[in-house]
Amino acid sequence: MPANKTDTIRKTWRAATTLVREGTQRSGWFETSEALYLNSGFVYDDAADAEAAFAGPGKDARFVYSRFGNPTNAMLEKRLAALEGAEACKVTASGMAAVFAALACQLSAGQRIVSSRALFGSCHYIVTELLPRWGVESVLVDGPDLAQWKTALARKTDVVFLETPSNPMLDLVDVKAVAALARKAGAQVVVDNVFATPLYQKPLELGADVVIYSATKHIDGQGRVLGGAVLGRKAWIEDKLVPFLRHTGPTLSAFNAWVLLKGLETLPLRVAAQTRNALAVAKRLEKAREVARVLYPGLPSHPQYKLAKRQMKAGSTLVAFDLAGGKKAAFAFQNALQTIDISNNLGDAKSLICHPATTTHQRLPAEEKARLAIGPGSLRLSVGLEDPADLIEDIDRGLAAARKAR
Ligand SMILES: *Cc1c(COP(=O)(O)O)cnc(C)c1O
């Protein structure tokens, strides 16, 4: 059996096996775990070898500089592509670098982007402020409302960008229906799949062209590193994305790629346990008198539960809810917590809570917050790996404080 058997055996692996084994490329030392190639450059046998490395075709068969590619990053790219069922993947320094590169590499002045309104804060900035400054027409629609997509996509469009479930209130976009409208409008569909994780939703199978991750979230999932990924067709990645990345340099550190490779090995275990915990927490919140509304795609009370069933394999590791007592209650709830941390990260082993109206979405004008249903009492909870009984005890402490604060 060759030491590099992962590269020689035909792949019929299921997700869990893929996440432990796909992409492993052993060095001459035949190490068990993926090696960390923490180097910026590469050397050549002679001048002709260097010339060949820089000339096509097959020029990407050899690493020439870590801004362009690195063996550790390449292992991560191979593993992520196999999990997603994508032809190709490029990793980036952060999720935002992935979003920006995927949009900027293909949009030019005079073109048009249609996007769902409920976006991660920095995505909102790129779509509504940065791209328009460069002459790209930007149109926002309410993601769950197909009629608005239909109207916006009645005109020729170049890119459609959406996030589902959305941050922070977990509304859903029907990816299949929007992709069909986008196709007619001539647009590439880019989906930010962070909240669903690559395990629970397959945008490419639903008709999307490009999928994006912040690997900072569930893929690391242990609060250590930033990272991002863009996945799609080989031709698009090579012709549009790679030149943009090579020449602008949002490169993922090989160290971070190595941490993310290790993170992927336990992704299915962590996400399954966090989803179980999230469901238990969502059910507890649903019963509480202090809570006006719980939004969890895995519960029948979610306004788009049928769509969640159709396009997602399971709920989510996140729960959004509104406290009846507004900002006072939301602050009292957070301040009473002894286990769950107040933090704006998500997908982490540690349960984290944030108040979007005053943190992640503070910048948004009041009427935009209202349109997104981000109220003064809204909280977003990312459920971690703690014992669910401890989490529910903590939630009960928060609820008691919210009751007193009214
Ligand atoms: C966190 C996040 C991003 C940005 O990722 P970073 O790694 O923080 O740059 C983009 N989209 C969504 C939905 C996110 O949650």
Coordinates of N, CA and C and ligand atoms in Angstrom, one line a residue, residues 93-99 119-123 161 163 165-167 192-195 212-217 225-228 344-346 380, ligand 1:
A93 N -7.9 34.7 3.0 CA -7.5 35.0 4.4 C -8.6 35.2 5.4
S94 N -9.8 35.4 4.9 CA -11.0 35.6 5.7 C -12.2 35.3 4.9
G95 N -13.4 35.2 5.6 CA -14.6 35.1 4.9 C -14.9 36.3 4.0
M96 N -14.6 37.5 4.5 CA -14.8 38.7 3.8 C -14.0 38.8 2.5
A97 N -12.7 38.3 2.6 CA -11.9 38.3 1.5 C -12.5 37.4 0.4
A98 N -13.1 36.3 0.8 CA -13.8 35.4 -0.1 C -15.0 36.1 -0.8
V99 N -15.8 36.8 0.0 CA -17.0 37.4 -0.6 C -16.5 38.5 -1.5
L119 N -28.1 40.7 5.0 CA -26.7 40.2 4.8 C -25.9 40.5 6.0
F120 N -24.8 39.7 6.1 CA -23.8 40.0 7.1 C -23.3 41.4 6.9
G121 N -23.1 42.1 8.0 CA -22.8 43.6 8.0 C -21.8 44.0 6.9
S122 N -20.6 43.3 6.8 CA -19.6 43.7 5.9 C -20.0 43.4 4.4
C123 N -20.8 42.4 4.2 CA -21.3 42.0 2.9 C -22.2 43.2 2.5
F161 N -26.5 37.8 -5.4 CA -25.8 37.4 -4.2 C -26.8 37.2 -3.0
E163 N -27.7 35.2 1.0 CA -27.2 34.5 2.2 C -28.5 33.7 2.8
P165 N -29.5 30.3 5.7 CA -30.2 31.3 6.5 C -29.4 32.6 6.7
S166 N -30.2 33.7 6.8 CA -29.5 35.0 6.9 C -29.1 35.3 8.3
N167 N -28.1 36.2 8.4 CA -27.6 36.8 9.6 C -28.4 38.1 9.9
D192 N -23.7 32.8 0.0 CA -22.9 32.8 1.2 C -23.6 31.7 2.1
N193 N -22.9 30.6 2.3 CA -23.5 29.4 2.9 C -23.0 29.2 4.3
V194 N -22.5 30.2 4.9 CA -21.9 30.1 6.3 C -22.9 29.5 7.3
F195 N -24.1 30.1 7.4 CA -25.0 29.7 8.5 C -25.5 28.2 8.3
I212 N -19.6 30.4 -1.0 CA -18.6 31.1 -0.2 C -18.7 30.7 1.3
Y213 N -17.6 30.6 1.9 CA -17.6 30.3 3.4 C -16.7 31.3 4.1
S214 N -17.1 31.7 5.3 CA -16.2 32.1 6.3 C -15.8 30.9 7.0
A215 N -14.5 30.4 6.8 CA -14.0 29.2 7.5 C -13.8 29.5 9.0
T216 N -13.8 30.8 9.3 CA -13.6 31.3 10.7 C -14.7 30.7 11.6
K217 N -15.9 30.4 11.0 CA -17.1 30.0 11.8 C -17.0 28.5 12.0
V225 N -8.6 30.8 14.3 CA -8.1 31.5 13.1 C -9.2 32.1 12.2
L226 N -8.9 33.0 11.4 CA -9.7 33.5 10.3 C -9.4 32.8 9.0
G227 N -10.4 32.6 8.2 CA -10.2 32.0 6.9 C -11.5 32.1 6.1
G228 N -11.3 31.8 4.8 CA -12.4 31.9 3.9 C -12.2 30.9 2.7
N344 N -19.5 38.4 19.2 CA -20.2 38.4 17.9 C -19.7 37.3 16.9
N345 N -18.8 36.5 17.4 CA -18.4 35.3 16.5 C -19.6 34.3 16.6
L346 N -19.4 33.3 15.7 CA -20.5 32.2 15.7 C -19.9 30.9 15.2
R380 N -29.2 37.1 19.0 CA -28.7 36.0 18.2 C -27.8 35.1 19.0
Ligands
LIG1 C1 -18.6 35.9 9.5 C2 -19.3 35.9 8.2 C3 -18.7 36.5 7.1 C4 -17.3 37.1 7.1 O1 -16.3 36.2 7.5 P1 -14.9 36.6 8.2 O2 -14.2 35.3 8.3 O3 -15.3 37.1 9.6 O4 -14.3 37.6 7.3 C5 -19.4 36.5 5.9 N1 -20.7 36.0 5.9 C6 -21.3 35.5 6.9 C7 -22.7 34.9 6.8 C8 -20.6 35.4 8.2 O5 -21.2 34.9 9.2

